[in-house]
CSV table of N, CA and C in Angstrom, one decimal:
chain,number,residue,atom,x,y,z
A,682,MET,N,101.7,123.9,106.3
A,682,MET,CA,102.6,122.8,105.8
A,682,MET,C,102.1,122.2,104.5
A,683,ILE,N,103.0,122.0,103.6
A,683,ILE,CA,102.6,121.5,102.2
A,683,ILE,C,101.8,120.2,102.2
A,684,TYR,N,102.0,119.3,103.1
A,684,TYR,CA,101.3,118.1,103.1
A,684,TYR,C,100.1,118.0,104.1
A,685,GLU,N,99.7,119.2,104.6
A,685,GLU,CA,98.6,119.2,105.6
A,685,GLU,C,97.3,118.5,105.2
A,686,ASP,N,96.9,118.8,104.0
A,686,ASP,CA,95.7,118.1,103.5
A,686,ASP,C,95.8,116.6,103.3
A,687,LEU,N,97.0,116.2,102.9
A,687,LEU,CA,97.3,114.7,102.8
A,687,LEU,C,97.2,114.1,104.2
A,688,PHE,N,97.8,114.7,105.2
A,688,PHE,CA,97.7,114.2,106.6
A,688,PHE,C,96.3,114.0,107.0
A,689,GLN,N,95.5,115.0,106.7
A,689,GLN,CA,94.0,115.0,107.1
A,689,GLN,C,93.4,113.8,106.4
A,690,GLU,N,93.6,113.6,105.1
A,690,GLU,CA,93.0,112.5,104.4
A,690,GLU,C,93.5,111.1,105.0
A,691,LEU,N,94.8,111.0,105.3
A,691,LEU,CA,95.3,109.8,105.8
A,691,LEU,C,94.6,109.5,107.1
A,692,GLN,N,94.4,110.5,108.0
A,692,GLN,CA,93.8,110.3,109.3
A,692,GLN,C,92.3,109.9,109.1
A,693,THR,N,91.6,110.6,108.2
A,693,THR,CA,90.2,110.3,107.9
A,693,THR,C,90.0,108.9,107.4
A,694,ALA,N,90.9,108.4,106.5
A,694,ALA,CA,90.8,107.1,106.0
A,694,ALA,C,91.3,106.0,106.9
A,695,GLY,N,91.9,106.4,108.0
A,695,GLY,CA,92.4,105.4,109.0
A,695,GLY,C,93.6,104.6,108.6
A,696,VAL,N,94.4,105.3,107.7
A,696,VAL,CA,95.7,104.6,107.2
A,696,VAL,C,96.7,104.6,108.4
A,697,ARG,N,97.3,103.5,108.6
A,697,ARG,CA,98.4,103.4,109.6
A,697,ARG,C,99.7,103.7,108.9
A,698,TYR,N,100.3,104.8,109.3
A,698,TYR,CA,101.5,105.3,108.6
A,698,TYR,C,102.4,106.0,109.7
A,699,LEU,N,103.6,106.2,109.3
A,699,LEU,CA,104.6,107.0,110.2
A,699,LEU,C,105.3,107.9,109.3
A,700,VAL,N,105.4,109.2,109.6
A,700,VAL,CA,106.2,110.2,109.0
A,700,VAL,C,107.6,109.9,109.5
A,701,VAL,N,108.6,109.7,108.5
A,701,VAL,CA,110.0,109.5,108.9
A,701,VAL,C,110.8,110.5,108.1
A,702,GLY,N,112.1,110.4,108.1
A,702,GLY,CA,113.0,111.2,107.3
A,702,GLY,C,113.0,112.7,107.8
A,703,GLY,N,113.3,113.6,106.8
A,703,GLY,CA,113.4,115.0,107.1
A,703,GLY,C,112.2,115.7,107.7
A,704,VAL,N,111.0,115.3,107.2
A,704,VAL,CA,109.8,115.9,107.8
A,704,VAL,C,109.7,115.5,109.2
A,705,ALA,N,110.0,114.3,109.6
A,705,ALA,CA,110.0,113.8,111.0
A,705,ALA,C,110.9,114.6,111.8
A,706,VAL,N,112.1,114.9,111.3
A,706,VAL,CA,113.1,115.7,112.0
A,706,VAL,C,112.5,117.1,112.3
A,707,LEU,N,111.8,117.7,111.2
A,707,LEU,CA,111.2,119.0,111.4
A,707,LEU,C,110.1,118.9,112.5
A,708,LEU,N,109.3,117.9,112.4
A,708,LEU,CA,108.2,117.7,113.4
A,708,LEU,C,108.6,117.4,114.8
A,709,HIS,N,109.9,117.0,114.9
A,709,HIS,CA,110.5,116.8,116.3
A,709,HIS,C,111.1,118.1,116.8
A,710,GLY,N,111.0,119.2,116.0
A,710,GLY,CA,111.4,120.5,116.4
A,710,GLY,C,112.7,121.1,115.8
A,711,PHE,N,113.2,120.5,114.8
A,711,PHE,CA,114.4,121.0,114.2
A,711,PHE,C,114.1,121.7,112.8
A,712,VAL,N,114.8,122.8,112.6
A,712,VAL,CA,114.7,123.5,111.3
A,712,VAL,C,115.6,122.7,110.3
A,713,ARG,N,115.1,122.3,109.3
A,713,ARG,CA,115.8,121.5,108.3
A,713,ARG,C,115.1,121.6,107.0
A,714,THR,N,115.9,121.7,105.9
A,714,THR,CA,115.3,121.8,104.6
A,714,THR,C,115.1,120.4,104.0
A,715,THR,N,113.9,120.2,103.5
A,715,THR,CA,113.6,118.9,102.9
A,715,THR,C,112.5,119.1,101.9
A,716,ALA,N,112.5,118.4,100.8
A,716,ALA,CA,111.5,118.6,99.8
A,716,ALA,C,110.5,117.4,99.7
A,717,ASP,N,111.0,116.3,100.2
A,717,ASP,CA,110.1,115.1,100.1
A,717,ASP,C,109.5,114.7,101.4
A,718,LEU,N,108.5,113.9,101.3
A,718,LEU,CA,107.9,113.3,102.5
A,718,LEU,C,108.2,111.8,102.5
A,719,ASP,N,108.8,111.3,103.5
A,719,ASP,CA,109.2,109.9,103.7
A,719,ASP,C,108.2,109.3,104.6
A,720,LEU,N,107.6,108.1,104.2
A,720,LEU,CA,106.6,107.4,105.0
A,720,LEU,C,106.9,106.0,105.1
A,721,MET,N,106.7,105.4,106.3
A,721,MET,CA,106.6,104.0,106.5
A,721,MET,C,105.1,103.7,106.6
A,722,VAL,N,104.6,102.8,105.8
A,722,VAL,CA,103.1,102.5,105.9
A,722,VAL,C,103.0,101.0,106.3
A,723,ALA,N,102.0,100.7,107.1
A,723,ALA,CA,101.8,99.3,107.4
A,723,ALA,C,101.5,98.6,106.1
A,724,LEU,N,102.3,97.5,105.9
A,724,LEU,CA,102.2,96.8,104.6
A,724,LEU,C,101.2,95.7,104.5
A,725,ASP,N,100.3,95.6,105.5
A,725,ASP,CA,99.2,94.6,105.3
A,725,ASP,C,98.3,95.0,104.2
A,726,SER,N,97.7,94.0,103.5
A,726,SER,CA,96.9,94.3,102.3
A,726,SER,C,95.8,95.3,102.5
A,727,ASP,N,95.0,95.2,103.6
A,727,ASP,CA,93.9,96.2,103.8
A,727,ASP,C,94.4,97.6,103.9
A,728,ASN,N,95.5,97.8,104.7
A,728,ASN,CA,96.0,99.2,104.9
A,728,ASN,C,96.6,99.7,103.6
A,729,LEU,N,97.3,98.9,102.9
A,729,LEU,CA,97.9,99.3,101.6
A,729,LEU,C,96.8,99.6,100.6
A,730,ALA,N,95.7,98.9,100.6
A,730,ALA,CA,94.7,99.1,99.6
A,730,ALA,C,94.1,100.5,99.9
A,731,ILE,N,93.8,100.9,101.1
A,731,ILE,CA,93.3,102.2,101.5
A,731,ILE,C,94.3,103.3,101.1
A,732,PHE,N,95.6,103.1,101.5
A,732,PHE,CA,96.6,104.1,101.2
A,732,PHE,C,96.8,104.3,99.7
A,733,LEU,N,96.9,103.2,98.9
A,733,LEU,CA,97.1,103.4,97.5
A,733,LEU,C,95.9,104.0,96.8
A,734,ASP,N,94.7,103.6,97.2
A,734,ASP,CA,93.5,104.2,96.6
A,734,ASP,C,93.5,105.7,96.9
A,735,LEU,N,93.8,106.1,98.1
A,735,LEU,CA,93.8,107.5,98.5
A,735,LEU,C,94.9,108.2,97.6
A,736,MET,N,96.0,107.7,97.5
A,736,MET,CA,97.1,108.4,96.7
A,736,MET,C,96.7,108.5,95.2
A,737,LYS,N,96.1,107.4,94.7
A,737,LYS,CA,95.7,107.4,93.3
A,737,LYS,C,94.6,108.5,93.1
A,738,ARG,N,93.6,108.5,94.0
A,738,ARG,CA,92.6,109.6,93.9
A,738,ARG,C,93.1,111.0,94.0
A,739,ARG,N,94.2,111.2,94.7
A,739,ARG,CA,94.8,112.5,94.8
A,739,ARG,C,95.7,112.8,93.6
A,740,GLY,N,95.9,111.9,92.7
A,740,GLY,CA,96.6,112.1,91.5
A,740,GLY,C,98.1,111.7,91.5
A,741,TYR,N,98.5,111.0,92.6
A,741,TYR,CA,99.9,110.6,92.6
A,741,TYR,C,100.1,109.4,91.7
A,742,LYS,N,101.3,109.4,91.1
A,742,LYS,CA,101.7,108.3,90.3
A,742,LYS,C,103.1,107.8,90.6
A,743,PRO,N,103.4,106.5,90.4
A,743,PRO,CA,104.8,106.1,90.7
A,743,PRO,C,105.8,106.8,89.8
A,744,LYS,N,106.9,107.1,90.3
A,744,LYS,CA,108.0,107.8,89.6
A,744,LYS,C,108.6,106.8,88.5
A,745,VAL,N,108.6,105.5,88.9
A,745,VAL,CA,109.1,104.5,88.0
A,745,VAL,C,107.9,104.0,87.1
A,746,PRO,N,108.2,103.4,85.9
A,746,PRO,CA,107.1,103.0,85.0
A,746,PRO,C,106.4,101.7,85.5
A,747,VAL,N,105.7,101.7,86.6
A,747,VAL,CA,104.9,100.6,87.0
A,747,VAL,C,103.5,101.2,87.5
A,748,SER,N,102.5,100.3,87.7
A,748,SER,CA,101.2,100.8,88.2
A,748,SER,C,101.3,101.0,89.7
A,749,ILE,N,100.6,101.9,90.2
A,749,ILE,CA,100.6,102.1,91.7
A,749,ILE,C,100.1,100.9,92.4
A,750,GLU,N,99.2,100.1,91.8
A,750,GLU,CA,98.7,98.9,92.4
A,750,GLU,C,99.8,97.8,92.6
A,751,GLU,N,100.8,97.9,91.8
A,751,GLU,CA,101.9,96.8,92.0
A,751,GLU,C,102.6,96.9,93.3
A,752,PHE,N,102.5,98.1,94.0
A,752,PHE,CA,103.1,98.2,95.3
A,752,PHE,C,102.5,97.3,96.3
A,753,ALA,N,101.2,97.0,96.1
A,753,ALA,CA,100.5,96.1,97.1
A,753,ALA,C,101.0,94.7,97.0
A,754,ASP,N,101.7,94.3,96.0
A,754,ASP,CA,102.1,92.9,95.9
A,754,ASP,C,103.4,92.7,96.6
A,755,PRO,N,103.4,91.9,97.7
A,755,PRO,CA,104.7,91.6,98.4
A,755,PRO,C,105.8,91.0,97.6
A,756,LYS,N,105.4,90.1,96.7
A,756,LYS,CA,106.4,89.5,95.8
A,756,LYS,C,107.1,90.5,94.9
A,757,LYS,N,106.3,91.4,94.4
A,757,LYS,CA,106.8,92.5,93.5
A,757,LYS,C,107.7,93.4,94.3
A,758,ARG,N,107.3,93.8,95.5
A,758,ARG,CA,108.2,94.6,96.3
A,758,ARG,C,109.5,93.9,96.6
A,759,GLN,N,109.4,92.6,96.9
A,759,GLN,CA,110.6,91.9,97.2
A,759,GLN,C,111.6,91.8,96.0
A,760,SER,N,111.0,91.6,94.8
A,760,SER,CA,111.8,91.6,93.6
A,760,SER,C,112.4,93.0,93.3
A,761,TRP,N,111.7,94.0,93.6
A,761,TRP,CA,112.3,95.4,93.5
A,761,TRP,C,113.5,95.6,94.4
A,762,ILE,N,113.4,95.0,95.6
A,762,ILE,CA,114.5,95.1,96.6
A,762,ILE,C,115.7,94.3,96.1
A,763,VAL,N,115.5,93.1,95.7
A,763,VAL,CA,116.5,92.2,95.4
A,763,VAL,C,117.2,92.6,94.0
A,764,GLU,N,116.3,92.8,93.0
A,764,GLU,CA,116.8,93.0,91.7
A,764,GLU,C,117.3,94.5,91.4
A,765,LYS,N,116.6,95.4,92.1
A,765,LYS,CA,116.9,96.8,91.8
A,765,LYS,C,117.5,97.6,92.9
A,766,GLY,N,117.6,96.9,94.1
A,766,GLY,CA,118.1,97.6,95.3
A,766,GLY,C,117.2,98.7,95.8
A,767,MET,N,115.9,98.6,95.5
A,767,MET,CA,115.0,99.6,95.8
A,767,MET,C,114.7,99.7,97.3
A,768,LYS,N,114.8,100.9,97.9
A,768,LYS,CA,114.5,101.1,99.3
A,768,LYS,C,113.1,101.8,99.5
A,769,VAL,N,112.8,102.7,98.6
A,769,VAL,CA,111.5,103.4,98.6
A,769,VAL,C,110.9,103.4,97.3
A,770,PHE,N,109.5,103.5,97.3
A,770,PHE,CA,108.7,103.6,96.2
A,770,PHE,C,108.3,105.0,96.1
A,771,SER,N,108.7,105.7,95.1
A,771,SER,CA,108.5,107.2,95.0
A,771,SER,C,107.2,107.5,94.2
A,772,LEU,N,106.4,108.4,94.8
A,772,LEU,CA,105.2,108.8,94.2
A,772,LEU,C,105.3,110.3,93.9
A,773,ILE,N,104.9,110.7,92.7
A,773,ILE,CA,105.0,112.1,92.3
A,773,ILE,C,103.6,112.5,91.8
A,774,HIS,N,103.4,113.8,91.9
A,774,HIS,CA,102.1,114.4,91.4
A,774,HIS,C,102.5,115.3,90.2
A,775,PRO,N,101.9,114.9,89.0
A,775,PRO,CA,102.2,115.7,87.8
A,775,PRO,C,102.0,117.2,87.9
A,776,GLN,N,101.0,117.6,88.6
A,776,GLN,CA,100.8,119.1,88.7
A,776,GLN,C,101.4,119.7,89.9
A,777,LYS,N,102.0,118.9,90.8
A,777,LYS,CA,102.6,119.4,92.0
A,777,LYS,C,104.0,118.8,92.1
A,778,LEU,N,104.9,119.3,91.3
A,778,LEU,CA,106.2,118.6,91.2
A,778,LEU,C,107.0,118.8,92.5
A,779,GLN,N,106.7,119.8,93.3
A,779,GLN,CA,107.4,119.9,94.6
A,779,GLN,C,107.0,118.8,95.6
A,780,GLU,N,106.0,118.1,95.3
A,780,GLU,CA,105.5,117.1,96.2
A,780,GLU,C,106.0,115.7,95.8
A,781,LEU,N,107.0,115.2,96.5
A,781,LEU,CA,107.5,113.8,96.2
A,781,LEU,C,107.3,113.0,97.5
A,782,ILE,N,106.7,111.9,97.4
A,782,ILE,CA,106.4,111.0,98.6
A,782,ILE,C,107.2,109.7,98.4
A,783,ASP,N,108.1,109.4,99.3
A,783,ASP,CA,108.8,108.2,99.3
A,783,ASP,C,108.3,107.2,100.3
A,784,VAL,N,107.8,106.0,99.9
A,784,VAL,CA,107.2,105.1,100.8
A,784,VAL,C,108.2,103.9,100.9
A,785,PHE,N,108.6,103.5,102.1
A,785,PHE,CA,109.5,102.3,102.2
A,785,PHE,C,108.9,101.1,101.7
A,786,VAL,N,109.6,100.3,100.9
A,786,VAL,CA,109.1,99.1,100.3
A,786,VAL,C,109.1,97.9,101.3
A,787,ASP,N,109.9,98.0,102.4
A,787,ASP,CA,109.8,97.0,103.4
A,787,ASP,C,109.9,97.8,104.8
A,788,GLU,N,110.1,97.0,105.8
A,788,GLU,CA,110.1,97.6,107.2
A,788,GLU,C,111.6,97.7,107.6
A,789,PRO,N,112.2,98.8,107.5
A,789,PRO,CA,113.6,98.9,108.0
A,789,PRO,C,113.7,98.7,109.5
A,790,ILE,N,112.6,99.0,110.2
A,790,ILE,CA,112.4,98.6,111.6
A,790,ILE,C,111.0,98.1,111.7
A,791,PRO,N,110.7,97.2,112.7
A,791,PRO,CA,109.4,96.7,112.8
A,791,PRO,C,108.3,97.7,112.9
A,792,PHE,N,107.4,97.8,111.9
A,792,PHE,CA,106.4,98.9,111.9
A,792,PHE,C,105.5,98.9,113.1
A,793,ALA,N,105.0,97.7,113.5
A,793,ALA,CA,104.0,97.7,114.6
A,793,ALA,C,104.6,98.2,115.9
A,794,GLU,N,105.8,97.9,116.1
A,794,GLU,CA,106.5,98.4,117.4
A,794,GLU,C,106.7,99.9,117.3
A,795,ALA,N,107.2,100.4,116.1
A,795,ALA,CA,107.4,101.8,115.9
A,795,ALA,C,106.1,102.6,116.0
A,796,TYR,N,105.1,102.0,115.4
A,796,TYR,CA,103.7,102.7,115.4
A,796,TYR,C,103.2,102.8,116.8
A,797,HIS,N,103.5,101.8,117.6
A,797,HIS,CA,103.0,101.8,119.0
A,797,HIS,C,103.8,103.0,119.8
A,798,ARG,N,105.0,103.2,119.4
A,798,ARG,CA,105.8,104.2,120.1
A,798,ARG,C,105.7,105.6,119.4
A,799,ARG,N,104.9,105.7,118.4
A,799,ARG,CA,104.9,107.0,117.6
A,799,ARG,C,104.5,108.2,118.5
A,800,GLU,N,104.8,109.3,117.9
A,800,GLU,CA,104.3,110.6,118.5
A,800,GLU,C,103.3,111.2,117.6
A,801,LYS,N,102.2,111.7,118.2
A,801,LYS,CA,101.2,112.4,117.5
A,801,LYS,C,101.4,113.9,117.5
A,802,VAL,N,101.5,114.5,116.4
A,802,VAL,CA,101.8,115.9,116.3
A,802,VAL,C,100.6,116.5,115.6
A,803,LYS,N,100.1,117.6,116.2
A,803,LYS,CA,98.9,118.3,115.7
A,803,LYS,C,99.3,119.3,114.6
A,804,ILE,N,98.8,119.1,113.4
A,804,ILE,CA,99.0,120.0,112.3
A,804,ILE,C,97.6,120.4,111.8
A,805,GLY,N,97.2,121.6,112.0
A,805,GLY,CA,95.9,122.0,111.5
A,805,GLY,C,94.9,121.2,112.3
A,806,ALA,N,94.0,120.6,111.6
A,806,ALA,CA,92.9,119.7,112.2
A,806,ALA,C,93.4,118.3,112.3
A,807,SER,N,94.6,118.0,111.9
A,807,SER,CA,95.1,116.6,111.8
A,807,SER,C,96.0,116.2,113.0
A,808,GLU,N,95.9,114.9,113.3
A,808,GLU,CA,96.9,114.4,114.2
A,808,GLU,C,97.8,113.5,113.3
A,809,VAL,N,99.1,113.9,113.2
A,809,VAL,CA,100.0,113.3,112.3
A,809,VAL,C,100.8,112.3,113.1
A,810,SER,N,100.9,111.0,112.6
A,810,SER,CA,101.7,110.0,113.2
A,810,SER,C,103.2,110.1,112.8
A,811,VAL,N,104.0,110.5,113.7
A,811,VAL,CA,105.4,110.7,113.5
A,811,VAL,C,106.2,109.7,114.2
A,812,ILE,N,107.2,109.1,113.6
A,812,ILE,CA,108.1,108.1,114.2
A,812,ILE,C,108.7,108.7,115.5
A,813,GLY,N,108.8,107.9,116.5
A,813,GLY,CA,109.4,108.4,117.8
A,813,GLY,C,110.8,108.7,117.6
A,814,ALA,N,111.3,109.6,118.4
A,814,ALA,CA,112.7,110.1,118.3
A,814,ALA,C,113.8,108.9,118.3
A,815,GLU,N,113.6,108.0,119.2
A,815,GLU,CA,114.6,106.9,119.3
A,815,GLU,C,114.6,106.0,118.0
A,816,ASP,N,113.3,105.8,117.5
A,816,ASP,CA,113.2,105.0,116.3
A,816,ASP,C,113.7,105.8,115.1
A,817,LEU,N,113.5,107.1,115.1
A,817,LEU,CA,114.0,107.9,114.0
A,817,LEU,C,115.6,107.9,114.0
A,818,ILE,N,116.2,108.0,115.1
A,818,ILE,CA,117.6,107.9,115.2
A,818,ILE,C,118.1,106.5,114.7
A,819,THR,N,117.4,105.4,115.1
A,819,THR,CA,117.8,104.1,114.7
A,819,THR,C,117.7,104.0,113.2
A,820,LEU,N,116.6,104.5,112.6
A,820,LEU,CA,116.4,104.5,111.2
A,820,LEU,C,117.5,105.3,110.4
A,821,LYS,N,117.9,106.4,111.0
A,821,LYS,CA,118.9,107.2,110.3
A,821,LYS,C,120.3,106.6,110.4
A,822,LYS,N,120.5,105.9,111.5
A,822,LYS,CA,121.8,105.2,111.7
A,822,LYS,C,121.9,104.1,110.6
A,823,LYS,N,120.8,103.4,110.3
A,823,LYS,CA,120.8,102.4,109.3
A,823,LYS,C,121.1,103.0,107.9
A,824,SER,N,120.7,104.2,107.7
A,824,SER,CA,120.9,104.8,106.4
A,824,SER,C,122.4,105.2,106.2
A,825,GLY,N,122.9,105.9,107.2
A,825,GLY,CA,124.3,106.3,107.2
A,825,GLY,C,124.7,107.4,106.2
A,826,ARG,N,123.7,108.1,105.6
A,826,ARG,CA,124.0,109.1,104.6
A,826,ARG,C,124.5,110.4,105.4
A,827,PRO,N,125.3,111.2,104.8
A,827,PRO,CA,125.8,112.4,105.5
A,827,PRO,C,124.7,113.3,106.2
A,828,GLN,N,123.6,113.5,105.5
A,828,GLN,CA,122.5,114.3,106.1
A,828,GLN,C,121.9,113.6,107.3
A,829,ASP,N,121.8,112.3,107.2
A,829,ASP,CA,121.2,111.5,108.3
A,829,ASP,C,122.2,111.5,109.5
A,830,LEU,N,123.5,111.5,109.3
A,830,LEU,CA,124.4,111.5,110.4
A,830,LEU,C,124.3,112.9,111.1
A,831,GLU,N,124.1,114.0,110.3
A,831,GLU,CA,124.0,115.3,110.8
A,831,GLU,C,122.7,115.4,111.6
A,832,ASP,N,121.6,114.8,111.1
A,832,ASP,CA,120.3,114.8,111.8
A,832,ASP,C,120.5,114.0,113.2
A,833,ILE,N,121.2,112.9,113.2
A,833,ILE,CA,121.4,112.1,114.4
A,833,ILE,C,122.1,113.0,115.4
A,834,ARG,N,123.2,113.7,115.1
A,834,ARG,CA,123.9,114.5,116.0
A,834,ARG,C,122.9,115.6,116.6
A,835,ALA,N,122.1,116.2,115.8
A,835,ALA,CA,121.2,117.2,116.2
A,835,ALA,C,120.2,116.6,117.1
A,836,LEU,N,119.6,115.5,116.7
A,836,LEU,CA,118.5,114.9,117.6
A,836,LEU,C,119.1,114.4,118.9
A,837,GLU,N,120.2,113.8,118.9
A,837,GLU,CA,120.8,113.3,120.2
A,837,GLU,C,121.2,114.4,121.1
A,838,SER,N,121.7,115.5,120.5
A,838,SER,CA,122.1,116.7,121.3
A,838,SER,C,120.8,117.3,121.9
A,839,PHE,N,119.8,117.4,121.1
A,839,PHE,CA,118.5,118.0,121.5
A,839,PHE,C,117.9,117.2,122.7
A,840,PHE,N,117.8,115.9,122.5
A,840,PHE,CA,117.2,115.1,123.5
A,840,PHE,C,118.0,115.0,124.8
A,841,LYS,N,119.3,115.0,124.6
A,841,LYS,CA,120.2,115.0,125.8
A,841,LYS,C,119.9,116.3,126.6
A,842,GLU,N,119.8,117.4,125.9
A,842,GLU,CA,119.6,118.7,126.6
A,842,GLU,C,118.2,118.7,127.2
A,843,LYS,N,117.2,118.1,126.5
A,843,LYS,CA,115.8,118.1,127.0
A,843,LYS,C,115.7,117.3,128.3
A,844,LYS,N,116.5,116.2,128.4
A,844,LYS,CA,116.4,115.4,129.6
A,844,LYS,C,117.0,116.1,130.8
A,845,ARG,N,117.8,117.1,130.6
A,845,ARG,CA,118.4,117.9,131.7
A,845,ARG,C,117.4,118.9,132.3
A,846,VAL,N,116.4,119.3,131.5
A,846,VAL,CA,115.4,120.3,131.9
A,846,VAL,C,114.4,119.7,132.8
C-alpha cells in the first residue's frame, strides 16, 4: 500500500488519527479507486505538533499558500472554515504527486468517541487506526457526495450480509 511507511511512522510517533474516506472503505474490505488519504487527527496541540512535525519531515507541504504550522492554530482553522468553507487541509509531496493527504480541519464527528470505536487493521508491520464502519457511514452521510452515497450502499449491504453469517 502506498501509505504503508506513513502509517508506520504515525504509529511509532504515537499520533492519534483515524483513516477515513476512500482508503477506510478499502480497509473495510471493498475494492474502490481512490488517490488520496483522508485523515481525522486529534486536534489537541500536543498531538498536532507531533503530526505536523512528522509530515514536515517527510516533505509534505500545504496545497494552499500557508505554512504547515498554521494548521495547529485553532483560530486559524476556524477562520478557514468560516471564510473559505474549508473542510480539509490538503498536504502534498512535491516529489510524490500521487500522494495527497486531506486532514479534516474540525471534527465532523466527535474524534475521541470515534477513536475509541476504531478498528485496527494490520498493514505490514503497522496497526492502522481506521474509523469504525458505523462512524464511516455517518461521516459519509454528512458529506452526501455521489461517491459517498455509493460507498454507504456498499457498506450497509456488506454489513447486513455479514450479520447474517
